[in-house]
Amino acid sequence: EMPQRGKELGFEELSANKTAKELFANHKPGEKVAIISRFGDKVDEYIQALESIRGLKARYIEDQTGNEDFCFLVKAQKEIIKTTMSSFSWWAGVLGDAKKVRVYTVDSKETRGRGVVQWTQNVKNANISYSPPELEEKFSFEFYKAD
């Protein structure tokens, strides 16, 4: 979970329980999930929730450089789930092999105040000409209420 200063800037993530219950609701028990994060001290909470609530096989990809993390994301095959504010994973989604990139925004006082919610709604509803056109099918935009 994002430290308070990050939240104030619009970088907000869902809690571990809400991540497991809502964000990963479409995942079936036994599916594999890999987590990349700059906040390693918080990851265990997410792994525990994904495993106990959803029955997923979650692991934390750690001790890699930023370049290695980026390459890992680019090579993801099935899906990348990312926050709106992460340009790092935006680019991995655009350039990478994942069939689906789910971009989520936490709807909170902080993200509304920073314009993150409105920006995401604008992108979601915009009549964007994607090039190549497959990118339009690849990206989806989701909103979740803050805890």
PDB file of C-alpha atoms in Angstrom:
ATOM      1  CA  GLU A   1       0.000   0.000   0.000  1.00  0.00           C
ATOM      2  CA  MET A   2       1.203   3.474  -0.871  1.00  0.00           C
ATOM      3  CA  PRO A   3       2.667   5.685   1.890  1.00  0.00           C
ATOM      4  CA  GLN A   4       0.623   8.791   2.829  1.00  0.00           C
ATOM      5  CA  ARG A   5       2.772  11.202   0.782  1.00  0.00           C
ATOM      6  CA  GLY A   6       2.129   9.113  -2.330  1.00  0.00           C
ATOM      7  CA  LYS A   7      -1.614   9.155  -1.660  1.00  0.00           C
ATOM      8  CA  GLU A   8      -1.540  12.933  -1.397  1.00  0.00           C
ATOM      9  CA  LEU A   9      -0.007  13.041  -4.891  1.00  0.00           C
ATOM     10  CA  GLY A  10      -2.686  10.764  -6.354  1.00  0.00           C
ATOM     11  CA  PHE A  11      -0.675   7.520  -6.193  1.00  0.00           C
ATOM     12  CA  GLU A  12      -3.182   5.404  -4.322  1.00  0.00           C
ATOM     13  CA  GLU A  13      -3.619   1.656  -4.264  1.00  0.00           C
ATOM     14  CA  LEU A  14      -6.370  -0.579  -2.921  1.00  0.00           C
ATOM     15  CA  SER A  15      -5.954  -2.291   0.425  1.00  0.00           C
ATOM     16  CA  ALA A  16      -4.792  -5.907   0.384  1.00  0.00           C
ATOM     17  CA  ASN A  17      -8.266  -7.261   1.201  1.00  0.00           C
ATOM     18  CA  LYS A  18     -10.013  -5.093  -1.383  1.00  0.00           C
ATOM     19  CA  THR A  19      -7.384  -6.056  -3.955  1.00  0.00           C
ATOM     20  CA  ALA A  20      -8.106  -9.741  -3.366  1.00  0.00           C
ATOM     21  CA  LYS A  21     -11.896  -9.416  -3.107  1.00  0.00           C
ATOM     22  CA  GLU A  22     -12.558  -6.925  -5.920  1.00  0.00           C
ATOM     23  CA  LEU A  23      -9.584  -6.323  -8.192  1.00  0.00           C
ATOM     24  CA  PHE A  24      -8.812 -10.051  -8.537  1.00  0.00           C
ATOM     25  CA  ALA A  25     -12.447 -11.206  -8.358  1.00  0.00           C
ATOM     26  CA  ASN A  26     -12.296 -12.676 -11.872  1.00  0.00           C
ATOM     27  CA  HIS A  27      -9.278 -14.867 -11.076  1.00  0.00           C
ATOM     28  CA  LYS A  28      -9.741 -18.536 -10.277  1.00  0.00           C
ATOM     29  CA  PRO A  29      -8.129 -20.406  -7.364  1.00  0.00           C
ATOM     30  CA  GLY A  30      -4.733 -21.780  -8.317  1.00  0.00           C
ATOM     31  CA  GLU A  31      -3.918 -19.057 -10.854  1.00  0.00           C
ATOM     32  CA  LYS A  32      -0.468 -17.529 -10.571  1.00  0.00           C
ATOM     33  CA  VAL A  33       0.092 -13.883  -9.675  1.00  0.00           C
ATOM     34  CA  ALA A  34       3.440 -12.082  -9.627  1.00  0.00           C
ATOM     35  CA  ILE A  35       3.761  -8.777  -7.751  1.00  0.00           C
ATOM     36  CA  ILE A  36       6.295  -6.084  -8.532  1.00  0.00           C
ATOM     37  CA  SER A  37       6.464  -3.203  -6.064  1.00  0.00           C
ATOM     38  CA  ARG A  38       8.784  -0.511  -4.766  1.00  0.00           C
ATOM     39  CA  PHE A  39       7.180  -0.977  -1.353  1.00  0.00           C
ATOM     40  CA  GLY A  40       8.394  -4.455  -0.472  1.00  0.00           C
ATOM     41  CA  ASP A  41       7.576  -4.102   3.212  1.00  0.00           C
ATOM     42  CA  LYS A  42       3.848  -4.100   2.330  1.00  0.00           C
ATOM     43  CA  VAL A  43       3.790  -6.962  -0.176  1.00  0.00           C
ATOM     44  CA  ASP A  44       3.382  -9.828   2.324  1.00  0.00           C
ATOM     45  CA  GLU A  45      -0.022  -8.460   3.307  1.00  0.00           C
ATOM     46  CA  TYR A  46      -1.144  -8.582  -0.346  1.00  0.00           C
ATOM     47  CA  ILE A  47       0.251 -12.063  -0.925  1.00  0.00           C
ATOM     48  CA  GLN A  48      -1.511 -13.336   2.183  1.00  0.00           C
ATOM     49  CA  ALA A  49      -4.844 -11.815   1.091  1.00  0.00           C
ATOM     50  CA  LEU A  50      -4.586 -13.136  -2.480  1.00  0.00           C
ATOM     51  CA  GLU A  51      -3.778 -16.612  -1.225  1.00  0.00           C
ATOM     52  CA  SER A  52      -6.260 -16.832   1.654  1.00  0.00           C
ATOM     53  CA  ILE A  53      -9.213 -14.956   0.117  1.00  0.00           C
ATOM     54  CA  ARG A  54      -8.890 -15.943  -3.564  1.00  0.00           C
ATOM     55  CA  GLY A  55      -6.764 -19.103  -3.399  1.00  0.00           C
ATOM     56  CA  LEU A  56      -4.231 -17.643  -5.836  1.00  0.00           C
ATOM     57  CA  LYS A  57      -0.556 -18.597  -6.006  1.00  0.00           C
ATOM     58  CA  ALA A  58       1.046 -15.215  -5.365  1.00  0.00           C
ATOM     59  CA  ARG A  59       4.729 -14.363  -5.284  1.00  0.00           C
ATOM     60  CA  TYR A  60       6.804 -11.229  -4.964  1.00  0.00           C
ATOM     61  CA  ILE A  61       9.418 -10.538  -7.629  1.00  0.00           C
ATOM     62  CA  GLU A  62      12.192  -8.877  -5.642  1.00  0.00           C
ATOM     63  CA  ASP A  63      15.897  -8.066  -5.788  1.00  0.00           C
ATOM     64  CA  GLN A  64      15.725  -6.933  -9.405  1.00  0.00           C
ATOM     65  CA  THR A  65      16.749  -3.660 -10.979  1.00  0.00           C
ATOM     66  CA  GLY A  66      14.133  -1.348 -12.472  1.00  0.00           C
ATOM     67  CA  ASN A  67      15.170  -2.528 -15.940  1.00  0.00           C
ATOM     68  CA  GLU A  68      14.680  -6.154 -14.926  1.00  0.00           C
ATOM     69  CA  ASP A  69      11.238  -5.350 -13.470  1.00  0.00           C
ATOM     70  CA  PHE A  70      10.289  -3.617 -16.710  1.00  0.00           C
ATOM     71  CA  CYS A  71      11.429  -6.597 -18.793  1.00  0.00           C
ATOM     72  CA  PHE A  72       9.454  -8.923 -16.528  1.00  0.00           C
ATOM     73  CA  LEU A  73       6.294  -6.859 -17.114  1.00  0.00           C
ATOM     74  CA  VAL A  74       6.909  -6.642 -20.864  1.00  0.00           C
ATOM     75  CA  LYS A  75       7.097 -10.443 -21.028  1.00  0.00           C
ATOM     76  CA  ALA A  76       3.860 -10.967 -19.037  1.00  0.00           C
ATOM     77  CA  GLN A  77       1.563 -13.059 -21.225  1.00  0.00           C
ATOM     78  CA  LYS A  78      -1.919 -12.936 -19.723  1.00  0.00           C
ATOM     79  CA  GLU A  79      -2.545  -9.674 -17.917  1.00  0.00           C
ATOM     80  CA  ILE A  80      -1.012  -6.631 -16.258  1.00  0.00           C
ATOM     81  CA  ILE A  81      -3.043  -4.971 -13.521  1.00  0.00           C
ATOM     82  CA  LYS A  82      -1.773  -1.495 -12.752  1.00  0.00           C
ATOM     83  CA  THR A  83      -2.658   1.777 -11.114  1.00  0.00           C
ATOM     84  CA  THR A  84      -3.422   4.723 -13.350  1.00  0.00           C
ATOM     85  CA  MET A  85      -0.429   6.679 -12.109  1.00  0.00           C
ATOM     86  CA  SER A  86       2.275   4.132 -12.976  1.00  0.00           C
ATOM     87  CA  SER A  87       3.864   5.246 -16.245  1.00  0.00           C
ATOM     88  CA  PHE A  88       6.356   2.389 -15.827  1.00  0.00           C
ATOM     89  CA  SER A  89       3.644  -0.225 -16.245  1.00  0.00           C
ATOM     90  CA  TRP A  90       1.794   1.874 -18.866  1.00  0.00           C
ATOM     91  CA  TRP A  91       4.792   1.493 -21.137  1.00  0.00           C
ATOM     92  CA  ALA A  92       5.168  -2.198 -20.309  1.00  0.00           C
ATOM     93  CA  GLY A  93       1.512  -2.626 -21.266  1.00  0.00           C
ATOM     94  CA  VAL A  94       1.887  -0.777 -24.555  1.00  0.00           C
ATOM     95  CA  LEU A  95       5.125  -2.456 -25.574  1.00  0.00           C
ATOM     96  CA  GLY A  96       4.606  -5.855 -24.004  1.00  0.00           C
ATOM     97  CA  ASP A  97       3.045  -9.208 -24.705  1.00  0.00           C
ATOM     98  CA  ALA A  98       0.168  -9.124 -22.183  1.00  0.00           C
ATOM     99  CA  LYS A  99      -3.202  -9.778 -23.789  1.00  0.00           C
ATOM    100  CA  LYS A 100      -4.953  -7.479 -21.299  1.00  0.00           C
ATOM    101  CA  VAL A 101      -3.884  -4.389 -19.354  1.00  0.00           C
ATOM    102  CA  ARG A 102      -6.309  -3.434 -16.607  1.00  0.00           C
ATOM    103  CA  VAL A 103      -5.778   0.133 -15.441  1.00  0.00           C
ATOM    104  CA  TYR A 104      -7.434   0.898 -12.129  1.00  0.00           C
ATOM    105  CA  THR A 105      -8.060   4.096 -10.232  1.00  0.00           C
ATOM    106  CA  VAL A 106      -8.945   4.358  -6.566  1.00  0.00           C
ATOM    107  CA  ASP A 107     -11.805   6.823  -6.213  1.00  0.00           C
ATOM    108  CA  SER A 108     -10.882   8.778  -3.089  1.00  0.00           C
ATOM    109  CA  LYS A 109     -10.719  12.344  -1.834  1.00  0.00           C
ATOM    110  CA  GLU A 110      -7.013  12.480  -2.713  1.00  0.00           C
ATOM    111  CA  THR A 111      -7.319  11.111  -6.257  1.00  0.00           C
ATOM    112  CA  ARG A 112     -10.308  13.349  -6.974  1.00  0.00           C
ATOM    113  CA  GLY A 113      -8.420  16.364  -5.602  1.00  0.00           C
ATOM    114  CA  ARG A 114      -5.442  15.651  -7.853  1.00  0.00           C
ATOM    115  CA  GLY A 115      -7.650  15.129 -10.928  1.00  0.00           C
ATOM    116  CA  VAL A 116      -6.687  11.455 -11.288  1.00  0.00           C
ATOM    117  CA  VAL A 117     -10.280  10.192 -11.326  1.00  0.00           C
ATOM    118  CA  GLN A 118     -11.378  12.798 -13.885  1.00  0.00           C
ATOM    119  CA  TRP A 119      -8.329  12.163 -16.076  1.00  0.00           C
ATOM    120  CA  THR A 120      -8.990   8.405 -16.100  1.00  0.00           C
ATOM    121  CA  GLN A 121     -12.677   8.962 -16.914  1.00  0.00           C
ATOM    122  CA  ASN A 122     -11.644  11.237 -19.791  1.00  0.00           C
ATOM    123  CA  VAL A 123      -9.241   8.619 -21.179  1.00  0.00           C
ATOM    124  CA  LYS A 124     -11.803   5.845 -20.753  1.00  0.00           C
ATOM    125  CA  ASN A 125     -14.519   7.841 -22.547  1.00  0.00           C
ATOM    126  CA  ALA A 126     -12.325   9.492 -25.174  1.00  0.00           C
ATOM    127  CA  ASN A 127     -12.620   8.582 -28.797  1.00  0.00           C
ATOM    128  CA  ILE A 128      -8.920   7.779 -29.099  1.00  0.00           C
ATOM    129  CA  SER A 129      -7.471   6.489 -32.344  1.00  0.00           C
ATOM    130  CA  TYR A 130      -5.176   3.736 -31.109  1.00  0.00           C
ATOM    131  CA  SER A 131      -2.206   2.767 -33.214  1.00  0.00           C
ATOM    132  CA  PRO A 132      -2.002  -0.120 -33.613  1.00  0.00           C
ATOM    133  CA  PRO A 133      -5.771  -0.654 -33.162  1.00  0.00           C
ATOM    134  CA  GLU A 134      -5.193  -3.783 -31.010  1.00  0.00           C
ATOM    135  CA  LEU A 135      -4.205  -1.507 -28.130  1.00  0.00           C
ATOM    136  CA  GLU A 136      -7.832  -0.381 -27.747  1.00  0.00           C
ATOM    137  CA  GLU A 137      -8.912  -3.960 -27.046  1.00  0.00           C
ATOM    138  CA  LYS A 138      -5.919  -4.545 -24.785  1.00  0.00           C
ATOM    139  CA  PHE A 139      -6.546  -1.702 -22.293  1.00  0.00           C
ATOM    140  CA  SER A 140      -9.500  -1.414 -19.925  1.00  0.00           C
ATOM    141  CA  PHE A 141     -10.143   1.208 -17.237  1.00  0.00           C
ATOM    142  CA  GLU A 142     -11.703   0.409 -13.869  1.00  0.00           C
ATOM    143  CA  PHE A 143     -12.713   2.413 -10.813  1.00  0.00           C
ATOM    144  CA  TYR A 144     -12.790   1.210  -7.202  1.00  0.00           C
ATOM    145  CA  LYS A 145     -14.010   3.074  -4.143  1.00  0.00           C
ATOM    146  CA  ALA A 146     -11.370   3.727  -1.497  1.00  0.00           C
ATOM    147  CA  ASP A 147     -11.631   1.817   1.780  1.00  0.00           C
TER     148      ASP A 147
END
